[in-house]
Amino acid sequence: MSTAPTRESSSAVVLEAITKHTQAGNPSSFLAMNTGNELFTVPDADGVVVYRQAGRHLVQFGGPFAGPDSYERLLTAFQEHAQERELRLVAVQLQRADAEIYARLGWTVNQIGASWAVGLPDFTLRGTRFMQLRNKISRAFRNGLQVREADAQDVRDALAVIDTAWLADKGEHVRPLEFLVGQTGGSAQRHRRLFVGSIDGTPVGYISYSPVYGPQAGWMHDLSRRLPGNSPGLMEAINSTAVEAFRAEGAQWLHFGFTPFTGLDAANELPGHSAAFTWLMHFLWEHGEDLYPARTQLAYKEKWGPDLTLPEYIAFRGQASPVSFAHVFRACNAF
């Protein structure tokens, strides 16, 4: 990075960039605010590159959050930064507008998955389509669930208990994911919304929502965790409560975030993409549940009848590489 700002000033730089430069419409852009991210800037360029280093790879989150006059200059400088240090580059969660620029600049670009969103103004759970979902939500409330919006600081200890039990339930060697999933706490928490479900006064689950900027502005259903073994429909009931709050405030979209290996379509691929990597994505959709539970994640999102599917992309500086792809998961703390 060209300077070494404090954490507070870094957060301010990123927040300005993701709120000002929304032309790519990345619904996950608020993840750029996560603690642990690194920033790259150049003098007189209006924007920032967000990334993490994993081994000899720099894993970039999204495209540069930059103005049109600075976008390619910033990306080129970041490429030179990596080359001077003999590091490999891979970028993940590019939007279509980003992907087209990267492909034109010689990167190998492939669809890696999709994100999903529901339009809120006309959203309703009425009708046979949502009967099963309504029944699960009703059951959770009948079992004593109460949902409220909470200040994360006020329920910090309860969130820690839920997080610990949730992770233990996933298996002995499972690690908490980072980078491409949200956080609670920290200086960015004041911009998020937190809805907590409790039974008999004890918090048993929560969903954190992050702001979404750009053409489909609204909120993103981000980090969600629950105590194992509680009432069916618990998370659906929490989300339905948040949906009604957002609708009452006039929010336009609820995004469900990025899910790898989903929404794959040959029509989404760009010239120069890797046929082998396309095959790998389809293979992981069919057989990759141990790597990432894409089918389970998509099933939850489809319950809500999404109106919008946005393809998301991965880009390799050079040929598509399984090693570089693995370093995306390494940056996410998956292994």
Coordinates of C-alpha atoms in Angstrom, one line a residue:
M1 CA 0.0 0.0 0.0
S2 CA 1.2 3.5 -0.7
T3 CA 0.7 4.7 2.9
A4 CA 0.2 3.0 6.3
P5 CA -3.1 4.4 7.7
T6 CA -4.5 3.5 11.0
R7 CA -7.3 0.9 11.1
E8 CA -9.8 3.7 11.6
S9 CA -8.6 5.7 8.5
S10 CA -8.4 2.4 6.5
S11 CA -12.1 1.7 7.3
A12 CA -13.0 5.3 6.2
V13 CA -11.1 4.8 2.9
V14 CA -12.9 1.5 2.2
L15 CA -16.3 2.8 3.2
E16 CA -16.0 5.8 1.0
A17 CA -14.9 3.6 -1.9
I18 CA -17.7 1.0 -1.7
T19 CA -20.4 3.7 -1.2
K20 CA -19.1 6.0 -3.9
H21 CA -18.1 3.5 -6.6
T22 CA -21.1 1.2 -7.1
Q23 CA -21.1 0.8 -10.9
A24 CA -20.3 -2.9 -10.7
G25 CA -23.2 -3.4 -8.3
N26 CA -21.4 -5.9 -6.0
P27 CA -24.0 -6.9 -3.4
S28 CA -21.2 -8.2 -1.1
S29 CA -19.1 -5.0 -1.2
F30 CA -19.5 -4.4 2.5
L31 CA -17.3 -7.5 3.1
A32 CA -14.4 -5.2 2.1
M33 CA -14.8 -3.6 5.5
N34 CA -13.8 -6.9 7.3
T35 CA -11.0 -6.7 9.7
G36 CA -8.0 -8.6 8.4
N37 CA -8.3 -7.3 4.9
E38 CA -5.4 -5.5 3.3
L39 CA -5.7 -2.4 1.0
F40 CA -3.8 -1.3 -2.0
T41 CA -3.9 2.3 -3.3
V42 CA -1.9 4.5 -5.6
P43 CA -1.4 8.3 -5.3
D44 CA -4.1 10.3 -7.1
A45 CA -6.2 7.2 -8.0
D46 CA -9.7 7.4 -6.8
G47 CA -10.3 4.0 -5.2
V48 CA -8.9 1.0 -3.5
V49 CA -8.1 -2.7 -4.0
V50 CA -9.0 -5.0 -1.2
Y51 CA -7.2 -8.3 -0.8
R52 CA -5.6 -10.9 1.5
Q53 CA -2.3 -12.7 1.0
A54 CA -2.4 -16.5 1.2
G55 CA 1.0 -18.1 0.7
R56 CA 2.5 -16.8 -2.5
H57 CA -0.9 -15.6 -3.7
L58 CA -2.7 -12.3 -3.4
V59 CA -6.4 -13.0 -3.4
Q60 CA -8.4 -9.9 -4.4
F61 CA -12.0 -9.4 -3.2
G62 CA -14.1 -8.0 -6.0
G63 CA -12.8 -5.6 -8.6
P64 CA -11.1 -2.3 -7.7
F65 CA -13.6 -0.1 -5.9
A66 CA -12.7 2.8 -8.0
G67 CA -13.9 5.6 -10.3
P68 CA -14.0 4.9 -14.0
D69 CA -10.9 7.0 -14.6
S70 CA -8.9 5.1 -12.0
Y71 CA -10.2 1.6 -12.3
E72 CA -7.7 0.2 -14.8
R73 CA -4.8 2.3 -13.6
L74 CA -5.3 0.9 -10.1
L75 CA -5.7 -2.7 -11.3
T76 CA -2.5 -2.4 -13.5
A77 CA -0.6 -1.0 -10.5
F78 CA -1.8 -3.8 -8.4
Q79 CA -0.6 -6.3 -11.0
E80 CA 2.8 -4.7 -11.1
H81 CA 2.9 -4.7 -7.2
A82 CA 2.3 -8.5 -7.3
Q83 CA 4.8 -9.1 -10.1
E84 CA 7.6 -7.2 -8.4
R85 CA 7.1 -9.5 -5.4
E86 CA 6.8 -12.6 -7.5
L87 CA 3.3 -13.3 -6.2
R88 CA 0.4 -14.8 -8.1
L89 CA -2.9 -13.0 -8.5
V90 CA -6.4 -14.3 -8.3
A91 CA -9.6 -12.2 -7.9
V92 CA -12.9 -13.6 -6.7
Q93 CA -16.5 -12.3 -6.5
L94 CA -16.1 -10.2 -9.6
Q95 CA -19.4 -8.9 -11.0
R96 CA -20.2 -9.0 -14.7
A97 CA -18.9 -5.5 -15.3
D98 CA -15.6 -6.3 -13.5
A99 CA -15.3 -9.6 -15.4
E100 CA -15.6 -8.0 -18.8
I101 CA -12.7 -5.6 -18.0
Y102 CA -10.5 -8.3 -16.6
A103 CA -11.1 -10.5 -19.6
R104 CA -10.2 -7.6 -21.9
L105 CA -7.0 -7.0 -20.0
G106 CA -5.9 -10.6 -20.5
W107 CA -7.0 -12.4 -17.4
T108 CA -8.6 -15.8 -17.5
V109 CA -12.2 -15.2 -16.2
N110 CA -14.7 -17.9 -15.3
Q111 CA -18.1 -18.0 -13.6
I112 CA -17.6 -19.4 -10.1
G113 CA -21.2 -19.1 -8.8
A114 CA -24.0 -16.6 -8.3
S115 CA -25.7 -14.4 -5.8
W116 CA -29.4 -14.3 -5.2
A117 CA -31.8 -11.5 -4.2
V118 CA -35.5 -10.9 -3.4
G119 CA -37.3 -7.7 -4.3
L120 CA -38.9 -6.4 -1.2
P121 CA -41.7 -3.9 -2.2
D122 CA -43.9 -6.7 -3.5
F123 CA -42.6 -9.5 -1.4
T124 CA -45.2 -11.7 0.4
L125 CA -45.3 -15.1 2.0
R126 CA -48.9 -15.6 1.0
G127 CA -49.9 -18.4 -1.4
T128 CA -49.2 -22.1 -1.8
R129 CA -45.6 -21.5 -3.0
F130 CA -44.6 -20.5 0.5
M131 CA -46.9 -22.7 2.5
Q132 CA -44.1 -24.9 3.8
L133 CA -42.0 -21.9 4.8
R134 CA -44.9 -20.3 6.6
N135 CA -45.5 -23.5 8.5
K136 CA -41.9 -23.6 9.7
I137 CA -41.9 -20.0 10.8
S138 CA -45.2 -20.5 12.7
R139 CA -43.8 -23.6 14.4
A140 CA -40.8 -21.7 15.6
F141 CA -42.9 -18.9 17.1
R142 CA -45.3 -21.5 18.7
N143 CA -42.2 -23.0 20.3
G144 CA -41.6 -19.8 22.1
L145 CA -39.2 -18.0 19.8
Q146 CA -39.1 -14.2 20.1
V147 CA -37.1 -12.1 17.6
R148 CA -35.8 -8.6 18.1
E149 CA -33.2 -6.3 16.6
A150 CA -30.3 -6.0 19.0
D151 CA -27.1 -4.0 19.5
A152 CA -24.2 -6.4 18.9
Q153 CA -22.3 -5.0 21.9
D154 CA -25.2 -5.7 24.2
V155 CA -25.4 -9.4 23.2
R156 CA -21.7 -10.0 22.6
D157 CA -21.3 -12.8 25.1
A158 CA -24.5 -14.6 23.8
L159 CA -23.2 -14.4 20.2
A160 CA -19.9 -15.9 21.4
V161 CA -21.8 -18.8 23.0
I162 CA -23.8 -19.4 19.8
D163 CA -20.7 -19.2 17.6
T164 CA -18.8 -21.7 19.7
A165 CA -21.6 -24.2 19.7
W166 CA -22.4 -23.7 16.0
L167 CA -18.8 -24.3 15.0
A168 CA -18.4 -27.4 17.3
D169 CA -21.5 -28.9 15.7
K170 CA -19.9 -28.6 12.3
G171 CA -17.1 -31.1 13.1
E172 CA -13.8 -31.3 15.0
H173 CA -11.6 -29.9 12.2
V174 CA -14.0 -27.2 10.8
R175 CA -12.6 -23.7 11.0
P176 CA -14.6 -20.4 11.0
L177 CA -14.7 -18.9 7.5
E178 CA -13.4 -15.4 6.9
F179 CA -12.9 -12.9 4.1
L180 CA -15.9 -13.8 1.9
V181 CA -18.3 -14.0 4.9
G182 CA -19.3 -11.2 7.3
Q183 CA -18.3 -10.4 10.8
T184 CA -19.9 -8.9 13.9
G185 CA -18.3 -6.3 16.0
G186 CA -15.5 -3.9 15.2
S187 CA -15.8 -0.3 13.8
A188 CA -18.0 -1.4 10.9
Q189 CA -20.7 -2.8 13.2
R190 CA -22.6 0.5 13.4
H191 CA -23.5 0.1 9.7
R192 CA -24.8 -3.5 10.1
R193 CA -28.2 -4.7 11.5
L194 CA -28.4 -7.7 13.9
F195 CA -31.6 -9.7 14.5
V196 CA -31.5 -12.2 17.4
G197 CA -33.9 -15.0 18.2
S198 CA -34.4 -16.0 21.9
I199 CA -36.4 -18.7 23.7
D200 CA -37.2 -18.2 27.4
G201 CA -34.9 -15.2 27.3
T202 CA -31.9 -17.0 26.0
P203 CA -30.5 -16.1 22.6
V204 CA -30.5 -19.2 20.4
G205 CA -29.7 -17.8 16.9
Y206 CA -28.9 -14.6 15.0
I207 CA -28.6 -13.2 11.5
S208 CA -26.4 -10.2 10.7
Y209 CA -27.3 -8.0 7.7
S210 CA -24.9 -5.8 5.8
P211 CA -25.8 -2.8 3.7
V212 CA -25.8 -3.1 -0.1
Y213 CA -25.0 -0.2 -2.3
G214 CA -25.5 0.3 -6.0
P215 CA -28.2 -0.5 -8.5
Q216 CA -29.9 -3.1 -6.2
A217 CA -29.4 -1.3 -2.9
G218 CA -30.8 -2.8 0.3
W219 CA -29.5 -5.3 2.8
M220 CA -27.6 -8.6 2.6
H221 CA -28.5 -11.6 4.7
D222 CA -24.9 -12.3 5.8
L223 CA -23.6 -14.1 8.9
S224 CA -26.2 -16.5 10.4
R225 CA -25.7 -18.9 13.2
R226 CA -27.8 -20.9 15.7
L227 CA -27.5 -23.2 18.7
P228 CA -27.8 -26.8 17.5
G229 CA -30.9 -28.7 18.2
N230 CA -33.4 -25.9 18.6
S231 CA -36.8 -25.4 17.0
P232 CA -37.2 -26.0 13.2
G233 CA -37.8 -22.7 11.3
L234 CA -35.8 -20.7 13.8
M235 CA -33.6 -18.9 11.1
E236 CA -36.5 -18.5 8.8
A237 CA -38.5 -16.8 11.6
I238 CA -35.6 -14.4 12.3
N239 CA -35.2 -13.6 8.6
S240 CA -39.0 -13.1 8.1
T241 CA -38.9 -10.6 11.0
A242 CA -36.0 -8.7 9.5
V243 CA -37.8 -8.7 6.0
E244 CA -40.8 -7.0 7.5
A245 CA -38.6 -4.4 9.2
F246 CA -36.8 -3.7 6.0
R247 CA -40.0 -3.5 3.9
A248 CA -41.5 -1.1 6.4
E249 CA -38.5 1.2 6.0
G250 CA -38.8 1.1 2.2
A251 CA -35.8 -1.1 1.4
Q252 CA -35.8 -2.4 -2.2
W253 CA -33.8 -5.6 -2.1
L254 CA -32.8 -8.4 0.3
H255 CA -29.7 -10.1 -1.0
F256 CA -28.7 -13.6 0.1
G257 CA -25.1 -13.3 -0.9
F258 CA -22.7 -15.3 -3.0
T259 CA -22.8 -19.1 -3.2
P260 CA -20.1 -20.9 -5.2
F261 CA -20.9 -23.5 -7.8
T262 CA -24.5 -22.3 -8.1
G263 CA -26.3 -20.6 -11.0
L264 CA -23.8 -21.9 -13.5
D265 CA -24.7 -21.2 -17.1
A266 CA -22.7 -21.4 -20.3
A267 CA -24.3 -18.1 -21.4
N268 CA -22.6 -16.4 -18.5
E269 CA -19.1 -17.3 -19.6
L270 CA -16.8 -14.8 -21.3
P271 CA -14.5 -15.3 -24.3
G272 CA -11.2 -16.9 -23.2
H273 CA -12.6 -18.7 -20.2
S274 CA -11.1 -22.0 -19.2
A275 CA -13.2 -25.0 -20.2
A276 CA -11.4 -27.1 -17.6
F277 CA -12.3 -24.7 -14.8
T278 CA -15.9 -24.7 -16.0
W279 CA -15.9 -28.5 -15.8
L280 CA -14.5 -28.2 -12.2
M281 CA -17.2 -25.9 -11.1
H282 CA -19.9 -28.2 -12.4
F283 CA -18.1 -31.2 -10.8
L284 CA -18.0 -29.3 -7.4
W285 CA -21.7 -28.5 -7.7
E286 CA -22.4 -32.3 -8.0
H287 CA -19.8 -33.7 -5.7
G288 CA -18.2 -30.8 -3.6
E289 CA -20.5 -30.7 -0.6
D290 CA -17.5 -31.6 1.7
L291 CA -15.6 -28.6 0.3
Y292 CA -18.6 -26.2 0.6
P293 CA -22.3 -26.9 1.3
A294 CA -23.5 -25.1 -1.9
R295 CA -26.6 -27.3 -2.3
T296 CA -27.7 -26.6 1.3
Q297 CA -27.0 -22.9 1.0
L298 CA -28.9 -22.6 -2.3
A299 CA -31.9 -24.6 -0.9
Y300 CA -32.3 -22.0 1.9
K301 CA -32.1 -19.1 -0.5
E302 CA -34.6 -20.7 -2.9
K303 CA -37.2 -20.9 -0.1
W304 CA -37.6 -17.2 -0.4
G305 CA -38.4 -17.2 -4.1
P306 CA -35.5 -15.0 -5.3
D307 CA -36.3 -12.6 -8.1
L308 CA -32.7 -11.8 -9.2
T309 CA -29.7 -14.0 -9.9
L310 CA -26.3 -12.3 -10.5
P311 CA -23.5 -14.4 -11.9
E312 CA -20.2 -14.0 -10.1
Y313 CA -16.7 -14.6 -11.4
I314 CA -13.2 -15.6 -10.6
A315 CA -10.2 -14.2 -12.5
F316 CA -6.7 -15.6 -12.8
R317 CA -3.7 -13.5 -13.9
G318 CA -2.5 -16.0 -16.4
Q319 CA -4.1 -19.4 -16.9
A320 CA -6.8 -20.8 -14.6
S321 CA -5.0 -22.7 -11.9
P322 CA -6.4 -25.2 -9.3
V323 CA -3.6 -24.1 -7.0
S324 CA -4.7 -20.4 -7.2
F325 CA -8.3 -21.6 -6.7
A326 CA -7.2 -23.5 -3.6
H327 CA -5.6 -20.3 -2.2
V328 CA -9.0 -18.5 -2.3
F329 CA -10.2 -21.1 0.2
R330 CA -6.9 -20.7 2.1
A331 CA -7.6 -16.9 2.3
C332 CA -11.0 -17.7 3.7
N333 CA -9.4 -19.8 6.5
A334 CA -11.1 -23.0 5.1
F335 CA -7.8 -24.8 5.5

